[in-house]
Amino acid sequence: MKPADTLLTPRPARERVRDASARSAVTVAGLIGLVALAGVAVFLGVEGWPGLTARTGLPLQAANFWALAWPLAFGSFWAAVLGLGLAVPVAIGVALAQTWYVPRWAGRFLGATFDILAAIPSVVYGLWGLMIIAPRLAPVYAWLGAHLSWCPLFAGPPSASGRTILTAALVLAVMVLPVMAALCREVFAQTPRTTVEAALALGATRWEVIRLAVWPTGKAGVVSGAMLGFGRAVGETMVTAMVISPAPFLVGFGLINSTNPNTIAAFIAQTFPESHGVEVATLLALGLVLFVITFVVNVVARRIVRATGGRV
Amino acid sequence: MTFELALRAPELTGAGHGRDDTANHRLAVVGLTASYGRSPAITEVSLSLESRSVTAFIGPSGCGKSTLLRTFNRLHEVTPGARVTGAVRLDGIDLYDPRVDPVTVRRRIGMVFQRPNPFPTLSIRDNVLAGIRLQYRRLRPSGADELVEAMLTAVGLWDEVKDCLGRPGISLSGGQQQRLCIARVIAVAPDVILMDEPCSSLDPVSTAAIEELMVNLGRDYTVVVVTHNLQQAARVSRKTAFFTVAGAGEPGRLVEYGDTAGLFSAPSKAQTADYLAGRFG
């Protein structure tokens, strides 16, 4: 065959079909994701609408939807933020240790151990928090209440049972740690070798290599990991439902006293079994609020990463 | 990135360049073998580098010349499983003495890499100052500006970048980035500058600029250049070392080391003559 002929000959049909089917498969997968997301939002909006506008028949005899939703939204957000605040530094530390400090075999062992944490069901975490962690933290809270009560975060009286939002946040932190540590580990391991060598050759110590080369390139991945963790923590039901003994309509930052805000997810789980009519619609509307919180936090975090560019 | 920038040290007055111009730093290699795992990449090298001059390392791929260069600033050992035996002496002190900290070695022996590698998140200015800040050397605020200008002028980059010092270093062209990397190295006034094929990813114009820079640096610094470009070695170096390797899996060896002019015009070993004539490698 002459070269000119090969230019005009169509590629084999099988090859074209394979290419086209791969393209449509990927497109469909993407669309399914979008449709599912939109579907959930529409369902929650439509079914929850009566609850959003209702004046009577709301759970806890709330005056209106927002009187009920605001404290719960606050509780969800506050518990997730506390959990992340505890988990993010540990996740970064563990990931740095695995990639830059300990020998390779030890890093792998550490990684496998953390991955096991991810396989534990959340109800087990809830039990662990309720029966093991809370009683052991009660004396700590008593001490904090005695010595740091001038700080609003540690305002008393300290919970005698240890079942506080801080205990719940601690359990949440352990729960979200594995996925965050794994993501951080991946991004830290992918630091360009050329940048690492540039830092080393200038006489950087290991810590300085991390500050100059590893952190700037891995930062965006750490934020992604934190967002995954936030998503899991803000929607976590069992841990908060089991650990926290909530006070209705409470909005407060106190970490150690026994009056704690409830979270949306826990409230839905606790209230749903005995709900009818408007009450069910209210719970669905609360779900929509949770959905919006997660969405907004994600968008804001991504904006921050983009705006700060290289610097932190 | 936050480094403190405080008072200056006396040596950073004037042009902001703290190099002791009377020093002649000699690097001597004695019976050096560098390996990855069990297989040596280069073996039994002994040579002495002249101070204040450019020395070129040439030879076919796999002859271990880059590995040898990386033993001079103890960067070789960063690779897992890498080992070094023998000695590299800077002014008589063995860099592999157990009391010697590799970080200190790297602060006195700078390196320019094959691919330009400015810190991607730092500005042009901060790239120049990165080494100084790592070493916690103190600069008065205007000292930093003076140093940045002096170093960028020295590498012929000042006029091109003086109005955009805040832009990221990686926004520059490849040749400019490489000159920025050289500015970053000379800003800490090292005793020795190592260059690992510094022009291999650059276009001819940028290459010419870097070569001119090498010649200039050779007046003040002990410079070692690994290059695949024989003409480049002939143009910039006073002395040349030729390395070769018998085959894959074999360690590289030093064949011949001498004045560049002599080595290129009348090599004393047949292997050198064959390589220079393009008969292998």
Coordinates of C-alpha atoms in Angstrom, one line a residue:
Chain A
M1 CA 0.0 0.0 0.0
K2 CA 1.3 3.4 -0.8
P3 CA 1.6 6.0 2.0
A4 CA -1.1 8.2 0.5
D5 CA -3.5 5.3 0.7
T6 CA -2.8 4.7 4.4
L7 CA -3.7 8.3 5.1
L8 CA -7.1 7.9 3.5
T9 CA -7.9 4.5 4.9
P10 CA -10.2 4.7 7.9
R11 CA -8.9 3.2 11.1
P12 CA -10.3 -0.3 11.8
A13 CA -13.9 -0.2 13.0
R14 CA -13.1 -2.1 16.2
E15 CA -10.6 0.6 17.2
R16 CA -13.1 3.4 16.6
V17 CA -15.8 1.6 18.5
R18 CA -13.6 0.9 21.5
D19 CA -12.6 4.6 21.6
A20 CA -16.2 5.8 21.3
S21 CA -17.5 3.4 23.9
A22 CA -14.8 4.3 26.4
R23 CA -15.8 8.0 25.9
S24 CA -19.5 7.3 26.4
A25 CA -18.9 5.1 29.4
V26 CA -16.8 7.8 31.1
T27 CA -19.4 10.5 30.2
V28 CA -22.2 8.4 31.6
A29 CA -20.3 7.8 34.8
G30 CA -19.8 11.5 35.2
L31 CA -23.5 12.2 34.5
I32 CA -24.6 9.6 37.0
G33 CA -22.6 11.5 39.7
L34 CA -24.2 14.8 38.7
V35 CA -27.7 13.4 38.4
A36 CA -27.4 11.6 41.8
L37 CA -26.3 14.8 43.5
A38 CA -29.0 16.9 41.9
G39 CA -31.5 14.2 42.6
V40 CA -30.7 14.2 46.3
A41 CA -30.9 17.9 46.5
V42 CA -34.2 18.1 44.7
F43 CA -35.7 15.3 46.7
L44 CA -34.7 16.9 50.0
G45 CA -35.9 20.3 48.8
V46 CA -39.3 19.0 47.6
E47 CA -40.0 16.6 50.5
G48 CA -38.6 19.0 53.1
W49 CA -40.5 22.1 51.9
P50 CA -43.5 21.6 54.3
G51 CA -41.1 21.4 57.2
L52 CA -39.3 24.5 56.1
T53 CA -42.5 26.6 56.2
A54 CA -44.4 24.9 59.0
R55 CA -45.4 26.9 62.1
T56 CA -46.8 24.0 64.1
G57 CA -46.2 20.3 64.6
L58 CA -42.5 20.7 64.5
P59 CA -40.3 18.3 66.5
L60 CA -39.6 19.5 70.1
Q61 CA -42.5 22.0 69.7
A62 CA -40.1 24.3 67.9
A63 CA -41.6 27.7 67.0
N64 CA -40.3 27.4 63.4
F65 CA -37.9 25.5 61.3
W66 CA -34.9 27.8 61.8
A67 CA -35.2 27.8 65.6
L68 CA -34.7 24.0 65.3
A69 CA -32.2 23.9 62.5
W70 CA -29.8 26.6 63.6
P71 CA -28.6 25.0 66.9
L72 CA -28.4 21.6 65.2
A73 CA -26.4 23.0 62.2
F74 CA -24.1 24.7 64.7
G75 CA -23.6 21.5 66.6
S76 CA -22.8 19.5 63.4
F77 CA -20.4 22.2 62.2
W78 CA -18.8 22.7 65.7
A79 CA -18.3 18.9 66.2
A80 CA -16.8 18.5 62.8
V81 CA -14.5 21.5 63.1
L82 CA -13.2 20.3 66.5
G83 CA -12.7 16.8 65.1
L84 CA -10.8 18.1 62.1
G85 CA -8.8 20.4 64.4
L86 CA -7.6 17.4 66.3
A87 CA -7.2 15.1 63.3
V88 CA -5.5 17.3 60.7
P89 CA -2.2 17.9 62.6
V90 CA -1.9 14.2 63.5
A91 CA -2.7 13.2 59.9
I92 CA 0.0 15.5 58.6
G93 CA 2.5 14.3 61.2
V94 CA 1.8 10.7 60.5
A95 CA 2.0 11.2 56.7
L96 CA 5.3 13.1 57.0
A97 CA 6.7 10.4 59.3
Q98 CA 5.8 7.7 56.9
T99 CA 7.2 9.5 53.8
W100 CA 10.3 11.3 55.2
Y101 CA 11.3 10.1 58.6
V102 CA 10.9 6.4 59.4
P103 CA 12.5 3.6 57.3
R104 CA 10.4 2.3 54.4
W105 CA 9.3 -0.9 56.1
A106 CA 8.1 1.0 59.2
G107 CA 6.3 3.5 57.0
R108 CA 4.4 0.6 55.3
F109 CA 3.6 -0.9 58.6
L110 CA 2.3 2.4 60.0
G111 CA 0.2 2.9 56.8
A112 CA -1.4 -0.6 57.1
T113 CA -2.2 0.0 60.7
F114 CA -4.0 3.3 60.0
D115 CA -5.9 1.7 57.1
I116 CA -7.3 -0.8 59.5
L117 CA -8.8 2.1 61.6
A118 CA -10.8 3.0 58.5
A119 CA -12.5 -0.4 58.4
I120 CA -14.0 -0.2 61.9
P121 CA -17.8 0.5 61.8
S122 CA -18.8 3.8 63.3
V123 CA -21.1 2.2 65.8
V124 CA -18.1 0.5 67.3
Y125 CA -16.4 3.9 67.5
G126 CA -19.5 5.2 69.2
L127 CA -19.4 2.4 71.8
W128 CA -15.7 2.9 72.3
G129 CA -16.3 6.7 72.9
L130 CA -19.2 6.1 75.2
M131 CA -17.8 3.3 77.3
I132 CA -14.0 3.7 77.2
I133 CA -13.1 7.3 76.3
A134 CA -15.8 9.3 78.0
P135 CA -15.2 7.9 81.6
R136 CA -11.4 8.3 81.2
L137 CA -11.8 11.9 80.0
A138 CA -14.1 12.9 82.9
P139 CA -11.2 13.6 85.3
V140 CA -9.4 15.5 82.6
Y141 CA -12.5 17.7 82.2
A142 CA -12.8 18.1 85.9
W143 CA -9.2 19.4 86.0
L144 CA -9.7 21.7 83.0
G145 CA -12.9 23.0 84.6
A146 CA -11.0 23.7 87.8
H147 CA -8.0 25.5 86.2
L148 CA -9.1 26.9 82.9
S149 CA -12.7 27.8 83.5
W150 CA -11.9 31.5 82.8
C151 CA -11.7 30.4 79.1
P152 CA -15.2 30.2 77.6
L153 CA -14.3 26.9 75.9
F154 CA -13.8 25.3 79.3
A155 CA -16.7 26.9 81.1
G156 CA -18.1 24.6 83.8
P157 CA -19.6 22.7 85.3
P158 CA -17.5 19.9 83.8
S159 CA -19.5 16.8 82.8
A160 CA -19.1 14.0 85.3
S161 CA -19.8 11.4 82.7
G162 CA -17.3 12.8 80.2
R163 CA -20.0 12.6 77.4
T164 CA -19.2 16.0 75.9
I165 CA -18.8 17.4 72.5
L166 CA -15.0 17.3 72.9
T167 CA -15.2 13.5 73.6
A168 CA -17.3 13.1 70.4
A169 CA -14.8 15.3 68.5
L170 CA -12.0 13.1 69.7
V171 CA -13.7 9.9 68.5
L172 CA -14.5 11.6 65.2
A173 CA -10.9 12.6 64.8
V174 CA -9.8 9.0 65.2
M175 CA -12.4 8.0 62.7
V176 CA -11.4 10.5 60.0
L177 CA -7.7 10.1 60.6
P178 CA -7.0 7.1 58.3
V179 CA -8.4 8.6 55.1
M180 CA -6.8 11.9 55.7
A181 CA -3.4 10.4 56.6
A182 CA -3.6 8.2 53.5
L183 CA -4.2 11.2 51.2
C184 CA -1.5 13.3 52.8
R185 CA 0.9 10.4 52.5
E186 CA 0.2 10.1 48.8
V187 CA 0.7 13.8 48.1
F188 CA 3.8 14.0 50.2
A189 CA 5.4 11.0 48.5
Q190 CA 4.8 12.7 45.2
T191 CA 7.0 15.8 45.9
P192 CA 9.1 16.4 42.8
R193 CA 12.5 14.8 43.4
T194 CA 14.2 17.8 41.6
T195 CA 12.8 20.2 44.2
V196 CA 13.8 18.0 47.1
E197 CA 17.3 17.8 45.7
A198 CA 17.4 21.6 45.2
A199 CA 16.7 22.1 48.9
L200 CA 19.1 19.4 50.0
A201 CA 21.9 20.8 47.8
L202 CA 21.4 24.2 49.4
G203 CA 22.1 22.6 52.8
A204 CA 18.5 22.1 54.0
T205 CA 17.9 19.9 56.9
R206 CA 15.1 17.3 56.6
W207 CA 12.6 19.7 58.3
E208 CA 13.7 22.5 55.9
V209 CA 13.3 20.2 52.9
I210 CA 9.7 19.6 54.1
R211 CA 9.1 23.4 54.5
L212 CA 10.7 24.3 51.2
A213 CA 9.7 21.5 48.9
V214 CA 7.2 19.0 50.4
W215 CA 4.7 21.3 52.1
P216 CA 4.2 23.8 49.3
T217 CA 3.6 21.1 46.7
G218 CA 1.5 18.9 49.0
K219 CA -0.7 21.6 50.6
A220 CA -3.6 21.4 48.2
G221 CA -3.8 17.6 48.7
V222 CA -3.9 18.1 52.5
V223 CA -6.8 20.4 52.0
S224 CA -8.6 17.8 49.9
G225 CA -7.9 15.2 52.6
A226 CA -9.3 17.6 55.3
M227 CA -12.4 18.1 53.2
L228 CA -13.0 14.3 52.9
G229 CA -12.6 14.2 56.6
F230 CA -15.0 17.1 57.2
G231 CA -17.6 15.4 55.0
R232 CA -17.4 12.3 57.0
A233 CA -17.3 14.0 60.4
V234 CA -20.1 16.5 59.7
G235 CA -22.5 13.7 58.6
E236 CA -21.4 11.2 61.2
T237 CA -24.4 9.9 63.1
M238 CA -23.7 7.1 65.4
V239 CA -20.7 8.6 67.2
T240 CA -22.4 11.9 68.1
A241 CA -25.7 10.2 68.8
M242 CA -24.1 7.8 71.3
V243 CA -21.5 10.0 72.9
I244 CA -23.2 13.4 73.3
S245 CA -26.1 13.8 75.7
P246 CA -27.6 16.8 74.0
A247 CA -29.5 19.8 75.3
P248 CA -32.3 21.0 73.0
F249 CA -32.0 24.3 71.2
L250 CA -28.5 24.8 72.6
V251 CA -25.8 26.9 70.9
G252 CA -22.6 27.0 72.9
F253 CA -18.9 26.6 72.5
G254 CA -18.3 24.9 75.8
L255 CA -16.3 21.8 75.4
I256 CA -16.4 20.1 78.7
N257 CA -19.8 20.8 80.3
S258 CA -22.7 18.4 80.1
T259 CA -25.0 20.7 78.1
N260 CA -24.0 20.1 74.5
P261 CA -25.5 21.0 71.2
N262 CA -26.9 18.1 69.2
T263 CA -25.9 17.5 65.6
I264 CA -28.2 17.2 62.6
A265 CA -27.4 13.7 61.7
A266 CA -27.8 12.4 65.3
F267 CA -31.0 14.4 65.7
I268 CA -32.5 12.9 62.5
A269 CA -31.6 9.3 63.7
Q270 CA -33.0 9.9 67.2
T271 CA -36.2 11.6 66.1
F272 CA -37.1 9.8 62.9
P273 CA -38.6 6.6 64.5
E274 CA -41.4 8.5 66.1
S275 CA -42.1 11.1 63.4
H276 CA -45.1 11.7 61.3
G277 CA -46.2 14.2 58.6
V278 CA -44.6 17.6 59.2
E279 CA -42.0 16.1 61.5
V280 CA -40.7 13.9 58.7
A281 CA -40.6 16.8 56.3
T282 CA -38.7 18.8 58.9
L283 CA -36.1 16.1 59.2
L284 CA -35.7 16.0 55.4
A285 CA -35.2 19.8 55.4
L286 CA -32.6 19.4 58.1
G287 CA -30.8 16.9 55.7
L288 CA -30.9 19.6 53.1
V289 CA -29.2 22.0 55.5
L290 CA -26.5 19.4 56.2
F291 CA -26.0 19.0 52.4
V292 CA -25.6 22.8 52.0
I293 CA -23.1 23.0 54.8
T294 CA -20.9 20.3 53.3
F295 CA -21.2 21.9 49.9
V296 CA -20.3 25.4 51.1
V297 CA -17.4 24.3 53.2
N298 CA -16.0 22.4 50.2
V299 CA -16.3 25.4 47.9
V300 CA -14.8 27.8 50.4
A301 CA -11.9 25.5 51.1
R302 CA -11.1 25.2 47.4
R303 CA -11.3 28.9 47.0
I304 CA -8.9 29.4 49.8
V305 CA -6.4 27.0 48.3
R306 CA -6.6 28.7 44.9
A307 CA -6.3 32.2 46.4
T308 CA -3.3 31.5 48.6
G309 CA -1.5 29.9 45.7
G310 CA 1.9 28.8 46.9
R311 CA 1.9 30.5 50.3
V312 CA 0.5 29.5 53.6
Chain B
M1 CA 7.5 30.4 53.9
T2 CA 8.6 32.6 56.8
F3 CA 12.3 33.2 57.6
E4 CA 13.5 36.0 59.8
L5 CA 15.4 38.7 58.1
A6 CA 17.2 40.7 60.7
L7 CA 20.5 42.5 61.2
R8 CA 23.4 42.0 58.9
A9 CA 26.6 40.3 59.6
P10 CA 29.8 42.4 59.0
E11 CA 30.8 40.2 56.0
L12 CA 27.6 41.2 54.2
T13 CA 28.3 44.8 53.8
G14 CA 29.1 46.5 50.5
A15 CA 28.0 44.5 47.6
G16 CA 26.4 42.1 50.0
H17 CA 28.6 39.3 48.9
G18 CA 30.4 37.6 51.7
R19 CA 33.0 35.6 49.8
D20 CA 36.5 35.5 51.2
D21 CA 38.4 36.2 48.0
T22 CA 41.7 35.1 49.2
A23 CA 40.6 31.5 49.8
N24 CA 41.7 28.8 47.4
H25 CA 39.5 25.8 48.0
R26 CA 41.0 22.5 46.9
L27 CA 38.9 19.4 46.5
A28 CA 40.9 16.1 46.5
V29 CA 39.4 12.7 45.8
V30 CA 41.2 9.7 47.1
G31 CA 40.4 6.1 46.2
L32 CA 36.7 6.8 45.9
T33 CA 34.1 4.2 45.1
A34 CA 30.4 5.0 44.9
S35 CA 27.8 2.2 44.7
Y36 CA 24.1 1.7 44.5
G37 CA 23.3 -1.4 46.6
R38 CA 26.1 -3.9 45.8
S39 CA 26.9 -2.6 42.3
P40 CA 29.5 0.2 42.2
A41 CA 28.7 2.9 39.7
I42 CA 32.2 4.3 39.7
T43 CA 35.3 2.9 41.4
E44 CA 38.8 3.8 42.5
V45 CA 38.8 7.4 41.5
S46 CA 41.7 9.6 42.7
L47 CA 42.1 13.1 41.4
S48 CA 42.7 16.6 42.7
L49 CA 40.7 19.6 41.5
E50 CA 42.4 22.9 41.0
S51 CA 41.0 25.8 42.9
R52 CA 39.6 28.9 41.0
S53 CA 39.2 27.0 37.8
V54 CA 36.7 25.0 35.9
T55 CA 37.2 21.2 35.7
A56 CA 35.1 19.2 33.2
F57 CA 34.1 15.6 33.7
I58 CA 33.4 13.9 30.3
G59 CA 32.6 10.3 29.3
P60 CA 29.9 8.1 27.9
S61 CA 26.5 7.6 29.6
G62 CA 26.7 5.3 32.6
C63 CA 30.4 6.0 33.3
G64 CA 29.5 7.3 36.8
K65 CA 30.6 10.9 36.3
S66 CA 27.3 12.3 37.7
T67 CA 27.5 9.8 40.6
L68 CA 31.0 11.0 41.3
L69 CA 29.9 14.6 41.3
R70 CA 27.1 13.8 43.7
T71 CA 29.5 12.3 46.2
F72 CA 31.3 15.7 46.4
N73 CA 28.3 17.3 48.2
R74 CA 27.2 14.0 49.8
L75 CA 24.0 14.0 47.8
H76 CA 24.7 10.5 46.5
E77 CA 23.9 9.0 49.9
V78 CA 20.4 10.4 49.8
T79 CA 19.4 7.6 47.4
P80 CA 18.4 4.5 49.4
G81 CA 21.1 1.9 49.3
A82 CA 23.8 4.2 48.1
R83 CA 27.2 3.8 49.6
V84 CA 30.6 5.6 49.3
T85 CA 34.1 4.4 50.3
G86 CA 37.3 6.4 50.0
A87 CA 37.7 10.0 50.8
V88 CA 36.8 13.4 49.4
R89 CA 38.9 16.1 51.0
L90 CA 38.0 19.8 51.1
D91 CA 40.9 21.8 52.2
G92 CA 42.4 18.7 53.8
I93 CA 39.2 17.6 55.7
D94 CA 37.5 14.4 54.6
L95 CA 33.8 15.1 53.9
Y96 CA 33.0 11.5 54.9
D97 CA 34.6 11.9 58.3
P98 CA 31.9 10.8 60.8
R99 CA 32.1 14.1 62.6
V100 CA 31.2 16.0 59.4
D101 CA 27.5 16.9 59.0
P102 CA 26.3 16.4 55.3
V103 CA 24.1 19.5 55.7
T104 CA 27.3 21.6 56.5
V105 CA 29.0 20.1 53.5
R106 CA 26.1 21.1 51.2
R107 CA 26.2 24.6 52.5
R108 CA 29.8 24.9 51.4
I109 CA 29.6 23.0 48.1
G110 CA 26.8 24.2 45.9
M111 CA 25.1 22.4 43.1
V112 CA 23.4 23.2 39.8
F113 CA 21.3 20.4 38.3
Q114 CA 20.6 19.1 34.9
R115 CA 17.0 20.4 35.0
P116 CA 16.5 24.0 36.3
N117 CA 14.8 23.5 39.7
P118 CA 13.8 26.8 41.2
F119 CA 11.5 26.4 44.2
P120 CA 8.1 26.4 42.5
T121 CA 6.3 28.3 45.1
L122 CA 8.9 31.0 45.8
S123 CA 9.3 34.3 44.0
I124 CA 12.4 35.1 41.9
R125 CA 13.7 37.2 44.8
D126 CA 13.0 34.5 47.4
N127 CA 14.7 31.8 45.3
V128 CA 17.9 33.9 45.3
L129 CA 17.6 34.3 49.1
A130 CA 16.6 30.7 49.8
G131 CA 20.1 29.5 50.7
I132 CA 20.9 32.5 52.9
R133 CA 17.7 32.0 54.8
L134 CA 18.3 28.3 55.3
Q135 CA 21.6 29.1 56.8
Y136 CA 20.0 31.7 59.2
R137 CA 22.6 34.3 58.0
R138 CA 21.5 37.7 59.0
L139 CA 21.0 40.5 56.5
R140 CA 19.9 44.0 57.1
P141 CA 16.7 44.6 55.1
S142 CA 18.5 46.6 52.3
G143 CA 21.3 43.9 52.4
A144 CA 18.8 41.4 51.0
D145 CA 17.9 43.8 48.1
E146 CA 21.6 44.4 47.4
L147 CA 22.4 40.7 47.5
V148 CA 19.5 39.9 45.1
E149 CA 20.6 42.6 42.7
A150 CA 24.3 41.6 42.9
M151 CA 23.6 37.9 42.3
L152 CA 21.1 38.4 39.5
T153 CA 23.5 40.8 37.9
A154 CA 26.3 38.2 38.2
V155 CA 24.3 35.7 36.3
G156 CA 23.1 38.2 33.7
L157 CA 19.5 38.1 34.8
W158 CA 19.0 41.4 36.5
D159 CA 17.9 43.5 33.6
E160 CA 15.5 40.8 32.5
V161 CA 13.8 40.4 35.9
K162 CA 14.3 43.5 37.9
D163 CA 10.7 44.6 37.4
C164 CA 9.2 41.3 38.3
L165 CA 11.1 40.0 41.3
G166 CA 7.9 39.0 43.0
R167 CA 6.9 36.6 40.3
P168 CA 7.3 32.9 40.8
G169 CA 10.7 31.6 39.7
I170 CA 9.1 29.0 37.6
S171 CA 7.5 31.7 35.4
L172 CA 10.8 32.2 33.7
S173 CA 12.1 30.5 30.6
G174 CA 14.3 27.4 31.1
G175 CA 17.6 29.3 30.5
Q176 CA 16.5 32.0 32.9
Q177 CA 15.5 29.5 35.5
Q178 CA 18.9 27.9 35.2
R179 CA 20.6 31.2 35.7
L180 CA 18.3 31.8 38.7
C181 CA 19.5 28.5 40.1
I182 CA 23.1 29.6 39.7
A183 CA 22.3 32.9 41.4
R184 CA 20.8 30.9 44.3
V185 CA 24.0 28.9 44.6
I186 CA 26.5 31.8 44.5
A187 CA 24.3 33.8 46.9
V188 CA 25.6 31.6 49.7
A189 CA 29.2 32.1 48.5
P190 CA 30.1 28.4 48.5
D191 CA 33.7 27.1 48.3
V192 CA 33.0 24.8 45.4
I193 CA 30.2 24.8 42.7
L194 CA 29.2 21.5 41.1
M195 CA 27.3 21.5 37.8
D196 CA 25.6 18.4 36.6
E197 CA 25.0 18.8 32.8
P198 CA 23.7 22.3 33.4
C199 CA 22.9 23.0 29.8
S200 CA 21.5 19.7 28.7
S201 CA 17.9 20.9 28.8
L202 CA 18.6 24.4 27.3
D203 CA 18.6 25.9 23.9
P204 CA 21.8 27.0 22.2
V205 CA 21.4 30.7 23.1
S206 CA 20.8 29.9 26.8
T207 CA 23.7 27.4 26.7
A208 CA 26.0 30.1 25.5
A209 CA 25.0 32.4 28.3
I210 CA 25.5 29.6 30.9
E211 CA 28.9 28.7 29.4
E212 CA 30.0 32.3 29.6
L213 CA 28.9 32.3 33.2
M214 CA 30.9 29.2 33.9
V215 CA 34.0 30.8 32.6
N216 CA 33.4 33.8 34.9
L217 CA 32.7 31.7 37.9
G218 CA 35.9 29.8 37.3
R219 CA 37.8 33.0 38.1
D220 CA 36.5 33.0 41.7
Y221 CA 35.3 29.5 42.4
T222 CA 36.4 25.9 42.2
V223 CA 33.9 24.7 39.6
V224 CA 33.2 21.1 38.4
V225 CA 31.1 20.6 35.3
V226 CA 29.7 17.2 34.2
T227 CA 28.9 17.5 30.5
H228 CA 28.1 15.4 27.5
N229 CA 29.1 18.2 25.2
L230 CA 32.7 17.8 24.3
Q231 CA 32.9 21.3 22.7
Q232 CA 31.5 22.7 25.9
A233 CA 34.2 21.0 28.0
A234 CA 36.9 22.3 25.6
R235 CA 35.5 25.8 25.7
V236 CA 35.0 26.3 29.5
S237 CA 37.4 24.1 31.4
R238 CA 41.0 24.3 32.3
K239 CA 41.3 20.7 33.2
T240 CA 39.3 17.7 32.0
A241 CA 38.8 14.2 33.4
F242 CA 37.7 11.5 31.0
F243 CA 35.7 8.5 32.5
T244 CA 34.6 5.4 30.7
V245 CA 32.7 2.2 31.4
A246 CA 33.5 -1.3 30.1
G247 CA 29.8 -2.3 29.7
A248 CA 26.4 -2.4 31.4
G249 CA 26.7 -3.4 35.0
E250 CA 30.4 -2.6 35.1
P251 CA 31.7 0.3 37.3
G252 CA 33.0 3.4 35.6
R253 CA 36.6 4.4 35.9
L254 CA 38.8 7.4 35.5
V255 CA 40.9 7.0 32.3
E256 CA 42.7 10.3 32.0
Y257 CA 42.9 13.6 33.7
G258 CA 44.9 16.5 32.6
D259 CA 44.9 20.0 31.0
T260 CA 41.9 20.4 28.7
A261 CA 44.0 21.7 25.8
G262 CA 46.5 18.7 26.1
L263 CA 43.8 16.1 26.6
F264 CA 41.8 17.2 23.5
S265 CA 44.8 17.7 21.2
A266 CA 47.0 14.9 22.3
P267 CA 45.2 12.4 24.5
S268 CA 47.6 9.9 26.2
K269 CA 45.2 6.9 26.2
A270 CA 43.7 5.3 23.1
Q271 CA 40.3 5.1 24.8
T272 CA 40.3 8.9 25.2
A273 CA 41.3 9.4 21.6
D274 CA 38.5 7.0 20.4
Y275 CA 35.9 8.8 22.5
L276 CA 36.9 12.3 21.4
A277 CA 36.9 11.1 17.8
G278 CA 33.4 9.8 18.2
R279 CA 34.3 6.2 17.8
F280 CA 32.3 5.1 20.8
G281 CA 30.1 6.4 23.7

